[in-house]
GROMACS .gro file of C-alpha atoms in nm:
model
  400
    1MET     CA    1  12.761  10.346  13.472
    2ASP     CA    2  12.535  10.406  13.174
    3ASP     CA    3  12.214  10.547  13.322
    4ARG     CA    4  12.020  10.541  12.998
    5HIS     CA    5  11.704  10.330  13.001
    6ILE     CA    6  11.621  10.348  12.630
    7SER     CA    7  11.796  10.143  12.362
    8ASP     CA    8  11.992  10.306  12.083
    9ARG     CA    9  11.754  10.148  11.833
   10VAL     CA   10  11.443  10.303  11.989
   11GLU     CA   11  11.617  10.638  12.028
   12ALA     CA   12  11.704  10.629  11.657
   13VAL     CA   13  11.341  10.561  11.567
   14ALA     CA   14  11.215  10.839  11.793
   15ALA     CA   15  11.468  11.083  11.647
   16ALA     CA   16  11.372  11.007  11.286
   17THR     CA   17  11.249  11.333  11.135
   18PRO     CA   18  10.905  11.219  11.011
   19PHE     CA   19  10.832  11.030  11.333
   20GLN     CA   20  10.938  11.322  11.549
   21MET     CA   21  10.734  11.572  11.349
   22LEU     CA   22  10.429  11.345  11.354
   23TYR     CA   23  10.460  11.291  11.729
   24ASP     CA   24  10.512  11.661  11.797
   25PHE     CA   25  10.214  11.757  11.582
   26TYR     CA   26   9.977  11.498  11.725
   27ARG     CA   27  10.082  11.509  12.090
   28LEU     CA   28  10.247  11.844  12.159
   29SER     CA   29  10.102  12.104  11.919
   30GLY     CA   30   9.756  12.123  12.069
   31TYR     CA   31   9.608  11.949  11.766
   32GLU     CA   32   9.405  11.699  11.970
   33ARG     CA   33   9.231  11.984  12.147
   34ARG     CA   34   9.212  12.214  11.845
   35ARG     CA   35   9.037  11.971  11.612
   36HIS     CA   36   8.741  11.944  11.852
   37GLU     CA   37   8.685  12.319  11.879
   38PRO     CA   38   8.358  12.445  11.728
   39GLY     CA   39   8.401  12.580  11.376
   40VAL     CA   40   8.745  12.426  11.317
   41LEU     CA   41   8.769  12.247  10.980
   42ASP     CA   42   8.996  11.943  11.005
   43PHE     CA   43   9.173  11.816  10.690
   44THR     CA   44   9.472  11.654  10.860
   45PHE     CA   45   9.453  11.275  10.895
   46GLY     CA   46   9.254  11.013  10.706
   47ASP     CA   47   9.017  10.958  10.997
   48PRO     CA   48   8.646  10.914  10.921
   49HIS     CA   49   8.432  11.227  10.959
   50ASP     CA   50   8.100  11.060  10.876
   51PRO     CA   51   7.943  10.794  11.100
   52PRO     CA   52   8.017  10.433  10.997
   53SER     CA   53   7.748  10.261  10.795
   54ALA     CA   54   7.487  10.054  10.976
   55GLU     CA   55   7.591   9.753  10.766
   56TYR     CA   56   7.955   9.785  10.876
   57VAL     CA   57   7.854   9.803  11.242
   58GLU     CA   58   7.620   9.506  11.207
   59ILE     CA   59   7.894   9.292  11.047
   60LEU     CA   60   8.128   9.361  11.340
   61ARG     CA   61   7.850   9.298  11.591
   62GLU     CA   62   7.767   8.959  11.443
   63ALA     CA   63   8.135   8.861  11.432
   64LEU     CA   64   8.152   8.907  11.810
   65VAL     CA   65   7.884   8.645  11.879
   66PRO     CA   66   8.061   8.314  11.959
   67GLN     CA   67   7.963   8.015  11.747
   68HIS     CA   68   8.173   7.762  11.940
   69GLU     CA   69   8.399   7.744  12.247
   70LEU     CA   70   8.716   7.835  12.054
   71TRP     CA   71   8.568   8.142  11.887
   72PHE     CA   72   8.816   8.374  12.060
   73ALA     CA   73   9.113   8.137  12.068
   74TYR     CA   74   9.448   8.211  11.901
   75ASN     CA   75   9.387   8.242  11.529
   76PHE     CA   76   9.672   8.224  11.279
   77GLY     CA   77   9.437   8.301  10.992
   78ASP     CA   78   9.072   8.207  10.951
   79PRO     CA   79   9.040   8.002  10.629
   80ALA     CA   80   8.724   8.182  10.514
   81ALA     CA   81   8.892   8.520  10.567
   82ILE     CA   82   9.204   8.415  10.380
   83ARG     CA   83   8.995   8.282  10.092
   84ALA     CA   84   8.800   8.609  10.074
   85ALA     CA   85   9.123   8.812  10.069
   86THR     CA   86   9.276   8.585   9.803
   87ASP     CA   87   8.970   8.608   9.578
   88SER     CA   88   8.974   8.986   9.619
   89LEU     CA   89   9.342   9.006   9.525
   90ARG     CA   90   9.282   8.805   9.211
   91GLU     CA   91   8.983   9.022   9.119
   92HIS     CA   92   9.140   9.362   9.181
   93LEU     CA   93   9.492   9.296   9.055
   94GLY     CA   94   9.420   9.036   8.786
   95LEU     CA   95   9.715   8.831   8.913
   96PRO     CA   96   9.746   8.475   9.047
   97PHE     CA   97   9.760   8.439   9.424
   98GLU     CA   98   9.721   8.128   9.636
   99PRO     CA   99   9.565   8.123   9.986
  100GLU     CA  100   9.882   7.987  10.146
  101ASP     CA  101  10.067   8.301  10.030
  102VAL     CA  102   9.818   8.547  10.183
  103HIS     CA  103   9.897   8.633  10.546
  104LEU     CA  104   9.642   8.829  10.751
  105THR     CA  105   9.804   9.106  10.956
  106THR     CA  106   9.709   9.385  11.193
  107GLY     CA  107   9.674   9.635  10.909
  108GLY     CA  108   9.926   9.767  10.661
  109PHE     CA  109  10.172   9.862  10.938
  110ALA     CA  110  10.232   9.502  11.032
  111ALA     CA  111  10.236   9.385  10.671
  112ILE     CA  112  10.520   9.622  10.579
  113SER     CA  113  10.707   9.551  10.903
  114ALA     CA  114  10.686   9.176  10.843
  115ALA     CA  115  10.808   9.205  10.485
  116LEU     CA  116  11.112   9.407  10.592
  117LYS     CA  117  11.211   9.153  10.855
  118VAL     CA  118  11.145   8.846  10.640
  119VAL     CA  119  11.399   8.936  10.370
  120GLY     CA  120  11.617   9.204  10.534
  121ASP     CA  121  11.909   9.175  10.772
  122PRO     CA  122  12.047   9.445  11.004
  123GLY     CA  123  12.251   9.689  10.798
  124ASP     CA  124  12.065   9.615  10.473
  125GLU     CA  125  11.938   9.918  10.284
  126VAL     CA  126  11.576  10.001  10.197
  127VAL     CA  127  11.516  10.252   9.917
  128TYR     CA  128  11.197  10.459   9.904
  129SER     CA  129  11.082  10.782   9.745
  130LEU     CA  130  10.992  11.118   9.896
  131PRO     CA  131  10.725  11.217   9.984
  132PRO     CA  132  10.671  10.898  10.181
  133TRP     CA  133  10.410  10.768  10.419
  134PHE     CA  134  10.508  10.894  10.763
  135LEU     CA  135  10.641  10.576  10.916
  136TYR     CA  136  10.858  10.405  10.654
  137GLU     CA  137  11.173  10.538  10.817
  138GLY     CA  138  11.062  10.432  11.164
  139LEU     CA  139  10.971  10.080  11.051
  140ILE     CA  140  11.304  10.043  10.869
  141LEU     CA  141  11.509  10.164  11.165
  142GLU     CA  142  11.313   9.944  11.406
  143ALA     CA  143  11.405   9.647  11.186
  144GLY     CA  144  11.774   9.742  11.215
  145MET     CA  145  11.793   9.839  10.849
  146VAL     CA  146  11.910  10.158  10.677
  147PRO     CA  147  11.664  10.397  10.509
  148VAL     CA  148  11.778  10.539  10.174
  149LYS     CA  149  11.560  10.825  10.048
  150VAL     CA  150  11.530  10.943   9.689
  151PRO     CA  151  11.330  11.231   9.538
  152ILE     CA  152  11.040  11.200   9.300
  153ASP     CA  153  10.976  11.415   8.995
  154ARG     CA  154  10.814  11.716   9.167
  155ARG     CA  155  10.642  11.814   8.843
  156THR     CA  156  10.467  11.484   8.765
  157PHE     CA  157  10.490  11.315   9.109
  158ASP     CA  158  10.630  11.008   8.930
  159LEU     CA  159  10.909  10.788   9.061
  160ASP     CA  160  11.255  10.909   8.957
  161LEU     CA  161  11.414  10.590   8.823
  162GLU     CA  162  11.753  10.756   8.774
  163ALA     CA  163  11.756  10.855   9.140
  164ILE     CA  164  11.656  10.502   9.243
  165ALA     CA  165  11.929  10.354   9.024
  166GLU     CA  166  12.191  10.582   9.181
  167ALA     CA  167  12.072  10.487   9.530
  168ILE     CA  168  12.099  10.110   9.483
  169THR     CA  169  12.416   9.956   9.626
  170PRO     CA  170  12.530   9.599   9.702
  171ARG     CA  171  12.358   9.644  10.042
  172THR     CA  172  12.017   9.726   9.889
  173ARG     CA  173  11.767   9.457   9.983
  174ILE     CA  174  11.426   9.623   9.941
  175VAL     CA  175  11.263   9.899   9.736
  176ILE     CA  176  10.928  10.030   9.862
  177VAL     CA  177  10.673  10.163   9.613
  178ASN     CA  178  10.351  10.331   9.730
  179SER     CA  179  10.089  10.348   9.454
  180PRO     CA  180   9.840  10.513   9.466
  181ASN     CA  181  10.069  10.737   9.662
  182ASN     CA  182  10.000  10.899   9.996
  183PRO     CA  183  10.021  11.203   9.989
  184THR     CA  184  10.032  11.287   9.614
  185GLY     CA  185   9.757  11.054   9.490
  186ARG     CA  186   9.974  10.956   9.193
  187ILE     CA  187   9.936  10.608   9.042
  188SER     CA  188  10.261  10.481   8.894
  189PRO     CA  189  10.207  10.422   8.519
  190PRO     CA  190  10.272  10.077   8.368
  191ALA     CA  191  10.560  10.188   8.144
  192LEU     CA  192  10.746  10.325   8.445
  193LEU     CA  193  10.681  10.008   8.647
  194GLU     CA  194  10.817   9.796   8.362
  195ARG     CA  195  11.137  10.001   8.364
  196LEU     CA  196  11.160   9.974   8.743
  197ALA     CA  197  11.128   9.595   8.720
  198ALA     CA  198  11.404   9.582   8.458
  199LEU     CA  199  11.625   9.800   8.680
  200LEU     CA  200  11.573   9.577   8.984
  201ASP     CA  201  11.644   9.263   8.782
  202GLU     CA  202  11.961   9.415   8.639
  203ARG     CA  203  12.091   9.538   8.975
  204SER     CA  204  12.006   9.208   9.146
  205GLU     CA  205  12.209   9.028   8.882
  206ARG     CA  206  12.495   9.277   8.906
  207HIS     CA  207  12.525   9.253   9.284
  208GLY     CA  208  12.449   8.881   9.308
  209ARG     CA  209  12.169   8.939   9.560
  210ARG     CA  210  11.797   8.959   9.494
  211ILE     CA  211  11.634   9.295   9.557
  212HIS     CA  212  11.273   9.262   9.672
  213LEU     CA  213  10.995   9.510   9.614
  214VAL     CA  214  10.736   9.596   9.880
  215SER     CA  215  10.425   9.736   9.713
  216ASP     CA  216  10.232   9.945   9.965
  217GLU     CA  217   9.881   9.935   9.816
  218ALA     CA  218   9.658  10.062  10.095
  219TYR     CA  219   9.467  10.274   9.842
  220ASN     CA  220   9.457  10.041   9.540
  221ARG     CA  221   9.076  10.038   9.538
  222ILE     CA  222   9.043  10.416   9.570
  223VAL     CA  223   9.105  10.525   9.210
  224TYR     CA  224   8.920  10.782   9.000
  225ASP     CA  225   8.811  10.862   8.645
  226GLY     CA  226   8.774  10.494   8.555
  227THR     CA  227   9.148  10.440   8.591
  228ARG     CA  228   9.263  10.079   8.606
  229PHE     CA  229   9.514  10.032   8.884
  230ARG     CA  230   9.825   9.841   8.780
  231SER     CA  231  10.027   9.689   9.062
  232PRO     CA  232  10.409   9.685   9.057
  233VAL     CA  233  10.373   9.314   9.139
  234GLU     CA  234  10.240   9.259   8.786
  235PHE     CA  235  10.581   9.350   8.648
  236TYR     CA  236  10.817   9.218   8.916
  237PRO     CA  237  10.744   8.880   9.076
  238TRP     CA  238  10.991   8.923   9.362
  239SER     CA  239  10.737   9.139   9.540
  240PHE     CA  240  10.515   9.163   9.845
  241VAL     CA  241  10.172   9.330   9.846
  242ALA     CA  242  10.093   9.513  10.170
  243TYR     CA  243   9.725   9.601  10.205
  244SER     CA  244   9.508   9.760  10.474
  245TYR     CA  245   9.129   9.750  10.491
  246GLY     CA  246   9.130  10.059  10.712
  247LYS     CA  247   9.133  10.294  10.412
  248THR     CA  248   8.856  10.148  10.198
  249LEU     CA  249   8.637  10.086  10.504
  250LEU     CA  250   8.723  10.429  10.654
  251SER     CA  251   8.804  10.259  10.984
  252PRO     CA  252   9.179  10.287  11.049
  253GLY     CA  253   9.132  10.196  11.415
  254GLU     CA  254   8.997   9.850  11.330
  255ARG     CA  255   9.321   9.677  11.241
  256ILE     CA  256   9.317   9.421  10.963
  257GLY     CA  257   9.513   9.383  10.640
  258TYR     CA  258   9.743   9.133  10.473
  259LEU     CA  259  10.084   9.063  10.329
  260ALA     CA  260  10.067   8.863  10.006
  261VAL     CA  261  10.317   8.709   9.765
  262PRO     CA  262  10.211   8.640   9.404
  263SER     CA  263  10.238   8.290   9.264
  264THR     CA  264  10.456   8.435   8.988
  265MET     CA  265  10.738   8.432   9.244
  266PRO     CA  266  10.928   8.102   9.211
  267ALA     CA  267  10.778   7.826   9.426
  268PRO     CA  268  11.091   7.751   9.637
  269ALA     CA  269  11.114   8.115   9.747
  270ARG     CA  270  10.743   8.128   9.832
  271ALA     CA  271  10.775   7.814  10.043
  272GLU     CA  272  11.054   7.973  10.247
  273ILE     CA  273  10.865   8.298  10.286
  274ARG     CA  274  10.546   8.132  10.418
  275SER     CA  275  10.700   8.003  10.738
  276ALA     CA  276  10.920   8.311  10.774
  277VAL     CA  277  10.621   8.547  10.772
  278GLU     CA  278  10.447   8.343  11.039
  279THR     CA  279  10.764   8.341  11.249
  280VAL     CA  280  10.787   8.720  11.230
  281GLN     CA  281  10.419   8.761  11.316
  282ILE     CA  282  10.447   8.543  11.626
  283THR     CA  283  10.773   8.684  11.760
  284GLY     CA  284  10.676   9.040  11.669
  285GLY     CA  285  10.399   9.027  11.928
  286TRP     CA  286  10.125   8.825  11.758
  287LEU     CA  287  10.077   9.046  11.452
  288PHE     CA  288   9.761   8.860  11.349
  289PRO     CA  289   9.426   9.046  11.344
  290ASN     CA  290   9.183   8.992  11.629
  291ALA     CA  291   8.971   8.683  11.572
  292SER     CA  292   8.650   8.886  11.541
  293MET     CA  293   8.796   9.096  11.257
  294GLN     CA  294   8.896   8.779  11.076
  295TYR     CA  295   8.546   8.635  11.107
  296ALA     CA  296   8.403   8.963  10.975
  297LEU     CA  297   8.635   8.987  10.676
  298PRO     CA  298   8.438   8.784  10.416
  299ARG     CA  299   8.141   9.018  10.461
  300LEU     CA  300   8.357   9.330  10.495
  301GLU     CA  301   8.509   9.244  10.156
  302ARG     CA  302   8.166   9.295   9.999
  303LEU     CA  303   8.142   9.653  10.124
  304ARG     CA  304   8.243   9.908   9.862
  305PHE     CA  305   8.423  10.239   9.902
  306ASP     CA  306   8.209  10.525   9.768
  307VAL     CA  307   8.441  10.626   9.484
  308PRO     CA  308   8.187  10.861   9.316
  309LEU     CA  309   8.141  11.058   9.639
  310PHE     CA  310   8.514  11.101   9.694
  311GLN     CA  311   8.571  11.188   9.329
  312ARG     CA  312   8.314  11.466   9.372
  313LYS     CA  313   8.494  11.582   9.685
  314ARG     CA  314   8.822  11.583   9.493
  315ASP     CA  315   8.675  11.777   9.201
  316VAL     CA  316   8.500  12.035   9.419
  317MET     CA  317   8.812  12.102   9.625
  318VAL     CA  318   9.052  12.111   9.330
  319ALA     CA  319   8.827  12.352   9.138
  320ALA     CA  320   8.785  12.579   9.441
  321LEU     CA  321   9.157  12.590   9.521
  322ARG     CA  322   9.254  12.657   9.161
  323GLU     CA  323   9.001  12.940   9.136
  324ILE     CA  324   9.159  13.098   9.443
  325GLY     CA  325   9.504  13.067   9.284
  326TYR     CA  326   9.654  12.755   9.437
  327ARG     CA  327   9.859  12.516   9.227
  328VAL     CA  328   9.728  12.166   9.282
  329ALA     CA  329   9.754  11.848   9.076
  330VAL     CA  330   9.449  11.628   9.029
  331PRO     CA  331   9.520  11.300   9.214
  332ASP     CA  332   9.462  10.968   9.036
  333GLY     CA  333   9.355  10.799   9.361
  334THR     CA  334   9.362  10.802   9.744
  335PHE     CA  335   9.162  11.059   9.940
  336TYR     CA  336   9.433  11.325   9.959
  337LEU     CA  337   9.536  11.642   9.775
  338PHE     CA  338   9.893  11.772   9.784
  339PRO     CA  339   9.880  12.139   9.676
  340GLU     CA  340  10.183  12.366   9.651
  341SER     CA  341  10.217  12.603   9.943
  342PRO     CA  342  10.185  12.972   9.845
  343LEU     CA  343  10.473  13.034  10.087
  344SER     CA  344  10.808  12.859  10.060
  345ASP     CA  345  10.773  12.794  10.432
  346ASP     CA  346  10.488  12.544  10.425
  347ALA     CA  347  10.477  12.520  10.805
  348GLU     CA  348  10.418  12.895  10.826
  349PHE     CA  349  10.141  12.867  10.568
  350ALA     CA  350   9.982  12.586  10.769
  351ARG     CA  351   9.982  12.827  11.063
  352LEU     CA  352   9.808  13.088  10.847
  353LEU     CA  353   9.540  12.834  10.765
  354ASP     CA  354   9.514  12.742  11.132
  355ARG     CA  355   9.442  13.104  11.218
  356GLU     CA  356   9.156  13.086  10.967
  357GLY     CA  357   9.024  12.772  11.136
  358VAL     CA  358   9.154  12.519  10.880
  359LEU     CA  359   9.388  12.236  10.984
  360VAL     CA  360   9.621  12.073  10.727
  361LEU     CA  361   9.956  11.894  10.737
  362PRO     CA  362  10.263  12.083  10.608
  363GLY     CA  363  10.469  11.915  10.337
  364ARG     CA  364  10.779  11.896  10.555
  365MET     CA  365  10.600  11.629  10.759
  366PHE     CA  366  10.636  11.424  10.440
  367GLU     CA  367  10.994  11.543  10.392
  368THR     CA  368  10.878  11.749  10.095
  369PRO     CA  369  10.877  12.120  10.184
  370GLY     CA  370  10.675  12.357   9.969
  371PHE     CA  371  10.350  12.157   9.975
  372PHE     CA  372  10.072  12.073  10.219
  373ARG     CA  373   9.830  11.781  10.245
  374ILE     CA  374   9.451  11.790  10.255
  375SER     CA  375   9.251  11.482  10.358
  376LEU     CA  376   8.919  11.444  10.176
  377THR     CA  377   8.777  11.222  10.448
  378ALA     CA  378   8.631  11.550  10.573
  379THR     CA  379   8.261  11.587  10.497
  380MET     CA  380   8.135  11.765  10.186
  381GLU     CA  381   7.993  12.032  10.417
  382THR     CA  382   8.339  12.086  10.564
  383ILE     CA  383   8.490  12.110  10.216
  384GLU     CA  384   8.236  12.373  10.107
  385ALA     CA  385   8.277  12.570  10.430
  386SER     CA  386   8.656  12.573  10.389
  387VAL     CA  387   8.666  12.771  10.063
  388PRO     CA  388   8.649  13.122  10.220
  389PRO     CA  389   8.917  13.039  10.482
  390PHE     CA  390   9.144  12.893  10.212
  391ALA     CA  391   9.095  13.214  10.013
  392ALA     CA  392   9.167  13.431  10.320
  393ALA     CA  393   9.489  13.243  10.397
  394PHE     CA  394   9.602  13.269  10.035
  395ALA     CA  395   9.542  13.647  10.047
  396ALA     CA  396   9.724  13.672  10.381
  397ALA     CA  397  10.024  13.498  10.224
  398GLY     CA  398  10.055  13.800   9.994
  399VAL     CA  399  10.082  13.599   9.673
  400GLY     CA  400  10.008  13.762   9.339
   0.00000   0.00000   0.00000
């Protein structure tokens, strides 16, 4: 008799390296206790460290007040919310989208998960670049698909198109692109995206099977230095946009986002995808946002991320780290830095920082040893207070 009570699929997800490291760090390392200790400076996750704005709280409060008897009924997608999201997509990406192709989801998680299951079958391959967001591998395995990982250019943090080309096989169904990238902050340049689109067209034709692109754009409104964000969808119509409001609103626990298909994708394909997305959302466990979040969305769309503040945080931290001796690239967007670790063992260096009262995530949690990630959602006061501990840890590493 087989006495196991866990499926092979779930065991595979739990054993995935990034998932296991994330779980161990969050649940088993003492992090939850450590981050609340007085004097500890937390730069780990993109959680808010400042109180939410009064306007944000008021919008949510008003959305909870029923206006009719069906206010909290099942909601496949509030029309006003979908219209607000569609208008925002058109404004920010400069691309045509139609409301019927914008599907509200419980954040970016659900958007990516739905896209995988809509076009992928068990055994299909999904190509993505390292360093990745933590949970790509887990989402792919949970969908019964096969993760295929490729490196980036560690000097520029750009996609390595040669590596992607080598990774594509007749089983490749999806390529995931994350721009602006978490954790590097790199925005993929237009010339590279044009070449990627040409590659995907050529390989789709060669293998007789369309490769889709999932564009993970959770940070597409958090860009610096006046940079214009260019979406991969602009260059490749066979794409999905996955977006989460949790980043720009600094509220990752309030789950709302969307999965969108541009109207540049041929109409017959879009028609098929519409009902397929809804099917996945229903059978996946009702992956639609709570009704109150949908009612709040038109007003939440008018709230703006404080880009100047976070650009100042970026500049202060980059300047301080470089003066100490760290090697760190200036990110184009997101609210992360991804400095090189002074020690080849980035986990050991993270422990050095911990002893100085500074919490960061080692690069191996992003399957990219030799780096570590800093989240700039920490307050400016925390950033300024962290400079001496960062200097002490660098000295303790014995570099230079």
